[in-house]
Amino acid sequence: MNCGELLIIGGAEDKCPEGEVLNKFVELAMRKPGGIGILPTASEIPDEVSKEYIRLFKELGVNRVEVLEVNSKRDAEDPAICEQLASFSAVFITGGNQSRLSELIRDSRLHKTLSKAWHDGMVVAGTSAGASIMGKQMIVAADMKLDDEKLKVEIGKGFGFLDDLLIDQHFSQRGRFDRLLSAIAENEEIMGIGIDENTAIVVSDGKFEVYGINQVLVLDGSSSDYINITIAENGSEELTLSGFRLHALTRGYQFDLKTRKLSLEKRIQS
Amino acid sequence: MNCGELLIIGGAEDKCPEGEVLNKFVELAMRKPGGIGILPTASEIPDEVSKEYIRLFKELGVNRVEVLEVNSKRDAEDPAICEQLASFSAVFITGGNQSRLSELIRDSRLHKTLSKAWHDGMVVAGTSAGASIMGKQMIVAADMKLDDEKLKVEIGKGFGFLDDLLIDQHFSQRGRFDRLLSAIAENEEIMGIGIDENTAIVVSDGKFEVYGINQVLVLDGSSSDYINITIAENGSEELTLSGFRLHALTRGYQFDLKTRKLSLEKRIQS
């Protein structure tokens, strides 16, 4: 059996029946029975956040939408919650703080259950923090204000569905190019994917395809012929690099994750 | 005779005797007699802006520092002002609005005098708007707020000292990666140079070298294998591109403008 699709959203996706990104998620989720589980652990207001998704997914025709109530490490070891998770056809990981997702869930029984279910075909979607958590590594540093000195980017561990990708979200909207470039310069075998708000990629079969209204930026350091990072006395980073490759994609375009190239079999989306 | 150096500053350079960027300018200016002319035409408060540079350049040992009082198209045709300009060893173009510089000075007698003087060895420096004006083309669009939809970038004409480069300034600090990428995607034979605040490049002999405390980003679309720009109904731009090359440099590093590569003869700066 093949892994399920990953739907990775840059945050702030339209939560209305016309929103392309969540429509796509529901379309993928409904190919099988089981319904949708919402994992709101990243959020500090999980009930509020869940309520909106439940309303929308039901509006879009999903009969069973339930919340996975995981608020502690103990919850993440709870066999009943793991069983609940395994029963869905798709799981949706909300926004919030990706470090909280990592701290409470990473390496837990729930994490293993989710990984296995995904390997067996479950669709896994995540937005914002829920997008960052998809990689083996993720950026956890608090936002740098644009007029701050550049600080060293802090890297944490994600759920590891994508070993070779590092996802950043709210990308253009929060001016995160510098932090992604910095993260990739420190891990140049990993490819950086910066996803704008209300925009998503669907990853399957070694490719991704773009949905939604903005842009996805791909930063590839594997072709680099020079990287030098020094930390100045004041803690700011001095980054020099040469020969990175850059791609930008909008809706309908596909990117081949093996060749690391735009795939020009452009699919016509409805 | 060779062209003079161009010192191109990303804005907000330290205006104190310790500031590396303006120190470098004074060093270049003082290799010949003549002193420094300040061109504050871009600014809406030219007197205030000039005063600070006069104070600093005098503090750094320059005896003759004068303002070029160009506030109209008529001033830009004034033979006396042109003569004054030609008498300096270096000219410093201040920040402000680059469209004002272009409107009042471009194609004027003063523009021709400045171009000829530069070709004959005059040092020309510019900061912020004064940096953007250096290229044949420049970005003139008002700043996009980060959470706006991406709008088509407006391109205007600069003084044309650098035919193949498009300069953007306050680069990381104002999150201008998107607008530079968009501008280069529309003119992929031109290379984009994004200069951070308190950071500068000195261009001479087909190379540039970086001074100051932050970063210079180079965006090269010449290796691109795909570019597609469509304008959505709401006026926002959908940009898809593949295979751009990206470089980032910090102080002391050189970039070869002919080969479009980092030059690894790193100069040790004092």
Coordinates of N, CA and C in Angstrom, one line a residue, chain B residues 37-112:
Chain B
G37 N 30.6 66.2 -3.8 CA 29.3 66.9 -4.1 C 28.2 66.0 -3.6
I38 N 27.2 66.6 -2.9 CA 26.1 65.9 -2.4 C 24.9 66.2 -3.3
L39 N 24.2 65.2 -3.8 CA 23.0 65.4 -4.6 C 21.8 64.9 -3.8
P40 N 21.1 65.8 -3.2 CA 20.0 65.4 -2.3 C 18.6 65.5 -3.0
T41 N 18.6 65.5 -4.3 CA 17.3 65.8 -5.1 C 16.2 64.8 -4.8
A42 N 16.6 63.5 -4.4 CA 15.6 62.5 -4.1 C 14.8 62.9 -2.9
S43 N 15.4 63.7 -2.0 CA 14.8 63.9 -0.7 C 13.8 65.1 -0.7
E44 N 12.8 65.0 0.1 CA 11.8 66.1 0.3 C 12.4 67.1 1.3
I45 N 13.4 66.7 2.1 CA 14.0 67.6 3.0 C 15.5 67.6 2.7
P46 N 15.9 68.2 1.5 CA 17.3 68.1 1.1 C 18.3 68.8 2.0
D47 N 17.8 69.9 2.6 CA 18.8 70.7 3.4 C 19.2 69.9 4.6
E48 N 18.2 69.3 5.3 CA 18.4 68.5 6.5 C 19.3 67.3 6.2
V49 N 19.0 66.6 5.1 CA 19.7 65.4 4.7 C 21.2 65.8 4.4
S50 N 21.3 66.9 3.7 CA 22.7 67.2 3.3 C 23.5 67.6 4.5
K51 N 22.9 68.3 5.4 CA 23.7 68.8 6.6 C 24.4 67.7 7.3
E52 N 23.7 66.6 7.5 CA 24.3 65.4 8.2 C 25.5 64.9 7.4
Y53 N 25.4 64.7 6.1 CA 26.5 64.2 5.3 C 27.7 65.2 5.3
I54 N 27.4 66.5 5.2 CA 28.4 67.5 5.2 C 29.2 67.4 6.5
R55 N 28.5 67.4 7.6 CA 29.1 67.2 9.0 C 30.1 66.0 9.0
L56 N 29.5 64.9 8.6 CA 30.3 63.6 8.7 C 31.5 63.6 7.7
F57 N 31.3 64.0 6.5 CA 32.4 64.0 5.5 C 33.5 64.9 6.0
K58 N 33.1 66.1 6.5 CA 34.2 67.0 7.1 C 34.9 66.4 8.3
E59 N 34.1 65.8 9.1 CA 34.7 65.1 10.3 C 35.7 64.0 9.8
L60 N 35.4 63.4 8.7 CA 36.3 62.3 8.2 C 37.5 62.9 7.3
G61 N 37.6 64.3 7.3 CA 38.8 64.9 6.7 C 38.6 65.4 5.3
V62 N 37.4 65.5 4.8 CA 37.2 66.1 3.5 C 37.1 67.6 3.6
N63 N 37.9 68.3 2.9 CA 37.9 69.8 3.1 C 36.7 70.4 2.3
R64 N 36.5 70.0 1.1 CA 35.5 70.6 0.3 C 34.3 69.6 0.2
V65 N 33.2 70.0 0.8 CA 31.9 69.3 0.6 C 30.8 70.3 0.3
E66 N 30.2 70.1 -0.9 CA 29.2 71.1 -1.3 C 27.9 70.4 -1.7
V67 N 26.8 71.1 -1.7 CA 25.6 70.5 -2.1 C 25.3 71.0 -3.5
L68 N 24.8 70.0 -4.3 CA 24.3 70.3 -5.7 C 22.8 70.7 -5.6
E69 N 22.5 71.9 -5.7 CA 21.1 72.4 -5.4 C 20.2 72.2 -6.7
V70 N 19.7 70.9 -6.8 CA 18.9 70.6 -8.0 C 17.5 70.3 -7.6
N71 N 16.6 71.2 -7.7 CA 15.3 71.1 -7.3 C 14.2 71.1 -8.4
S72 N 14.7 71.2 -9.6 CA 13.8 71.3 -10.8 C 14.5 70.8 -12.0
K73 N 13.7 70.6 -13.1 CA 14.3 70.2 -14.3 C 15.2 71.3 -14.9
R74 N 14.8 72.6 -14.5 CA 15.6 73.7 -15.0 C 17.0 73.7 -14.3
D75 N 17.0 73.4 -13.0 CA 18.3 73.3 -12.3 C 19.2 72.2 -13.0
A76 N 18.5 71.1 -13.5 CA 19.3 70.0 -14.0 C 19.9 70.4 -15.4
E77 N 19.5 71.5 -16.0 CA 20.0 72.0 -17.2 C 21.0 73.1 -17.0
D78 N 21.2 73.6 -15.8 CA 22.0 74.8 -15.5 C 23.5 74.5 -15.6
P79 N 24.1 75.2 -16.6 CA 25.5 74.9 -16.9 C 26.4 75.2 -15.6
A80 N 26.0 76.1 -14.8 CA 26.9 76.4 -13.6 C 26.8 75.2 -12.6
I81 N 25.7 74.6 -12.5 CA 25.6 73.4 -11.6 C 26.3 72.2 -12.2
C82 N 26.2 72.1 -13.5 CA 27.0 71.0 -14.2 C 28.5 71.2 -14.0
E83 N 28.9 72.4 -14.1 CA 30.3 72.7 -13.9 C 30.8 72.4 -12.5
Q84 N 29.9 72.8 -11.5 CA 30.2 72.5 -10.1 C 30.3 71.0 -10.0
L85 N 29.4 70.2 -10.5 CA 29.4 68.7 -10.4 C 30.7 68.2 -11.0
A86 N 31.1 68.7 -12.1 CA 32.3 68.1 -12.8 C 33.6 68.4 -12.0
S87 N 33.5 69.3 -11.0 CA 34.7 69.7 -10.3 C 35.1 68.8 -9.1
F88 N 34.1 67.9 -8.7 CA 34.3 67.1 -7.6 C 35.1 65.8 -8.0
S89 N 35.7 65.1 -7.0 CA 36.3 63.8 -7.2 C 35.2 62.7 -7.0
A90 N 34.2 63.1 -6.3 CA 33.1 62.1 -6.0 C 31.8 62.8 -5.7
V91 N 30.7 62.1 -6.1 CA 29.4 62.6 -5.8 C 28.6 61.6 -5.0
F92 N 27.8 62.1 -4.1 CA 27.0 61.2 -3.2 C 25.5 61.5 -3.4
I93 N 24.8 60.5 -3.9 CA 23.3 60.7 -4.1 C 22.6 60.2 -2.9
T94 N 21.8 61.0 -2.3 CA 21.1 60.7 -1.0 C 19.8 59.8 -1.3
G95 N 19.2 59.4 -0.2 CA 17.9 58.7 -0.3 C 16.8 59.6 -0.5
G96 N 15.6 59.0 -0.6 CA 14.4 59.8 -0.9 C 13.5 59.0 -1.8
N97 N 13.1 59.7 -2.9 CA 12.2 59.0 -3.9 C 12.9 58.9 -5.2
Q98 N 13.2 57.7 -5.6 CA 14.0 57.5 -6.9 C 13.3 58.0 -8.1
S99 N 11.9 58.1 -8.1 CA 11.2 58.6 -9.2 C 11.5 60.1 -9.4
R100 N 11.7 60.8 -8.3 CA 12.0 62.2 -8.3 C 13.3 62.4 -9.0
L101 N 14.3 61.6 -8.6 CA 15.6 61.7 -9.3 C 15.5 61.5 -10.8
S102 N 14.7 60.5 -11.1 CA 14.6 60.1 -12.5 C 13.9 61.2 -13.3
E103 N 12.8 61.7 -12.7 CA 12.0 62.8 -13.4 C 12.7 64.1 -13.6
L104 N 13.4 64.5 -12.5 CA 14.1 65.8 -12.6 C 15.4 65.8 -13.4
I105 N 16.1 64.6 -13.3 CA 17.5 64.6 -13.7 C 17.8 63.8 -15.0
R106 N 17.0 62.7 -15.1 CA 17.3 61.8 -16.2 C 17.2 62.4 -17.6
D107 N 18.2 62.2 -18.4 CA 18.4 62.7 -19.8 C 18.7 64.2 -19.8
S108 N 18.9 64.8 -18.6 CA 19.3 66.2 -18.6 C 20.8 66.4 -18.8
R109 N 21.2 67.7 -18.9 CA 22.6 68.1 -19.1 C 23.4 67.5 -17.8
L110 N 22.7 67.6 -16.7 CA 23.4 67.2 -15.4 C 23.7 65.7 -15.5
H111 N 22.7 64.9 -16.0 CA 22.8 63.5 -16.1 C 24.0 63.2 -17.0
K112 N 24.0 63.9 -18.2 CA 25.1 63.6 -19.1 C 26.5 64.0 -18.5

